[in-house]
Amino acid sequence: MTSLERAAHALNWQVDHQRRVAVVCDALTDYLSNKTGGPSDRDADMCGGVALFLSAYIRHGADVAAEDAKRAEAGV
């Protein structure tokens, strides 16, 4: 695999990762906006859990992107 092919693969992975984050955010927004009578305490707990998950998921994506960038700079 050439350096350009590795970079393209890395960017495609990052795009897919960010799209998954956007889907989760969209689903949560739709859920909360369609609640009759507004969100409940249980909804707040669920949102906190989703935010915690997204934080870890986004951090993982950033870690992978940083590793990809290091490899690209090193020409590996």
mmCIF file of C-alpha atoms in Angstrom:
data_model
loop_
_atom_site.group_PDB
_atom_site.id
_atom_site.type_symbol
_atom_site.label_atom_id
_atom_site.label_comp_id
_atom_site.label_asym_id
_atom_site.label_seq_id
_atom_site.Cartn_x
_atom_site.Cartn_y
_atom_site.Cartn_z
ATOM 1 C CA MET A 1 0.000 0.000 0.000
ATOM 2 C CA THR A 2 1.429 3.373 -0.970
ATOM 3 C CA SER A 3 1.578 6.363 1.355
ATOM 4 C CA LEU A 4 -1.225 8.008 -0.603
ATOM 5 C CA GLU A 5 -3.401 4.908 -0.309
ATOM 6 C CA ARG A 6 -2.742 4.717 3.450
ATOM 7 C CA ALA A 7 -3.650 8.401 3.820
ATOM 8 C CA ALA A 8 -6.864 7.912 1.832
ATOM 9 C CA HIS A 9 -7.780 4.900 3.968
ATOM 10 C CA ALA A 10 -7.107 6.875 7.160
ATOM 11 C CA LEU A 11 -9.214 9.807 5.999
ATOM 12 C CA ASN A 12 -12.081 7.513 4.999
ATOM 13 C CA TRP A 13 -11.982 5.910 8.439
ATOM 14 C CA GLN A 14 -12.101 9.346 10.089
ATOM 15 C CA VAL A 15 -15.036 10.409 7.909
ATOM 16 C CA ASP A 16 -16.985 7.271 8.849
ATOM 17 C CA HIS A 17 -16.155 7.831 12.515
ATOM 18 C CA GLN A 18 -17.433 11.425 12.446
ATOM 19 C CA ARG A 19 -20.593 10.412 10.590
ATOM 20 C CA ARG A 20 -21.377 7.913 13.344
ATOM 21 C CA VAL A 21 -20.981 10.672 15.931
ATOM 22 C CA ALA A 22 -23.349 12.884 13.931
ATOM 23 C CA VAL A 23 -25.953 10.086 13.698
ATOM 24 C CA VAL A 24 -25.938 9.597 17.468
ATOM 25 C CA CYS A 25 -26.260 13.369 18.031
ATOM 26 C CA ASP A 26 -29.118 13.589 15.513
ATOM 27 C CA ALA A 27 -30.944 10.661 17.129
ATOM 28 C CA LEU A 28 -30.612 12.181 20.585
ATOM 29 C CA THR A 29 -31.816 15.569 19.346
ATOM 30 C CA ASP A 30 -34.810 13.995 17.594
ATOM 31 C CA TYR A 31 -35.679 11.997 20.694
ATOM 32 C CA LEU A 32 -35.555 15.000 23.003
ATOM 33 C CA SER A 33 -37.354 17.362 20.638
ATOM 34 C CA ASN A 34 -40.268 14.929 20.211
ATOM 35 C CA LYS A 35 -40.863 14.368 23.930
ATOM 36 C CA THR A 36 -44.364 15.345 24.994
ATOM 37 C CA GLY A 37 -44.177 17.514 28.092
ATOM 38 C CA GLY A 38 -40.433 17.938 27.849
ATOM 39 C CA PRO A 39 -37.556 15.751 28.977
ATOM 40 C CA SER A 40 -37.769 13.930 32.305
ATOM 41 C CA ASP A 41 -35.100 13.198 34.908
ATOM 42 C CA ARG A 42 -34.515 9.814 33.275
ATOM 43 C CA ASP A 43 -33.911 11.621 29.974
ATOM 44 C CA ALA A 44 -31.246 13.724 31.657
ATOM 45 C CA ASP A 45 -29.513 10.552 32.873
ATOM 46 C CA MET A 46 -29.692 9.059 29.390
ATOM 47 C CA CYS A 47 -28.291 12.246 27.835
ATOM 48 C CA GLY A 48 -25.433 12.207 30.317
ATOM 49 C CA GLY A 49 -24.648 8.631 29.341
ATOM 50 C CA VAL A 50 -24.770 9.461 25.647
ATOM 51 C CA ALA A 51 -22.509 12.476 26.168
ATOM 52 C CA LEU A 52 -20.028 10.313 28.083
ATOM 53 C CA PHE A 53 -20.066 7.702 25.308
ATOM 54 C CA LEU A 54 -19.599 10.347 22.610
ATOM 55 C CA SER A 55 -16.730 11.913 24.512
ATOM 56 C CA ALA A 56 -14.864 8.597 24.602
ATOM 57 C CA TYR A 57 -15.754 7.813 20.985
ATOM 58 C CA ILE A 58 -14.569 11.214 19.737
ATOM 59 C CA ARG A 59 -11.383 10.935 21.815
ATOM 60 C CA HIS A 60 -10.686 7.550 20.217
ATOM 61 C CA GLY A 61 -11.127 9.089 16.758
ATOM 62 C CA ALA A 62 -8.727 11.872 17.645
ATOM 63 C CA ASP A 63 -6.168 9.354 18.904
ATOM 64 C CA VAL A 64 -6.392 7.347 15.691
ATOM 65 C CA ALA A 65 -6.093 10.526 13.593
ATOM 66 C CA ALA A 66 -3.018 11.590 15.570
ATOM 67 C CA GLU A 67 -1.390 8.195 15.001
ATOM 68 C CA ASP A 68 -2.227 8.370 11.287
ATOM 69 C CA ALA A 69 -0.686 11.840 11.099
ATOM 70 C CA LYS A 70 2.495 10.632 12.835
ATOM 71 C CA ARG A 71 2.808 7.747 10.385
ATOM 72 C CA ALA A 72 2.226 10.074 7.447
ATOM 73 C CA GLU A 73 4.885 12.502 8.681
ATOM 74 C CA ALA A 74 7.325 9.641 9.146
ATOM 75 C CA GLY A 75 6.567 8.374 5.645
ATOM 76 C CA VAL A 76 5.583 4.949 6.933
#
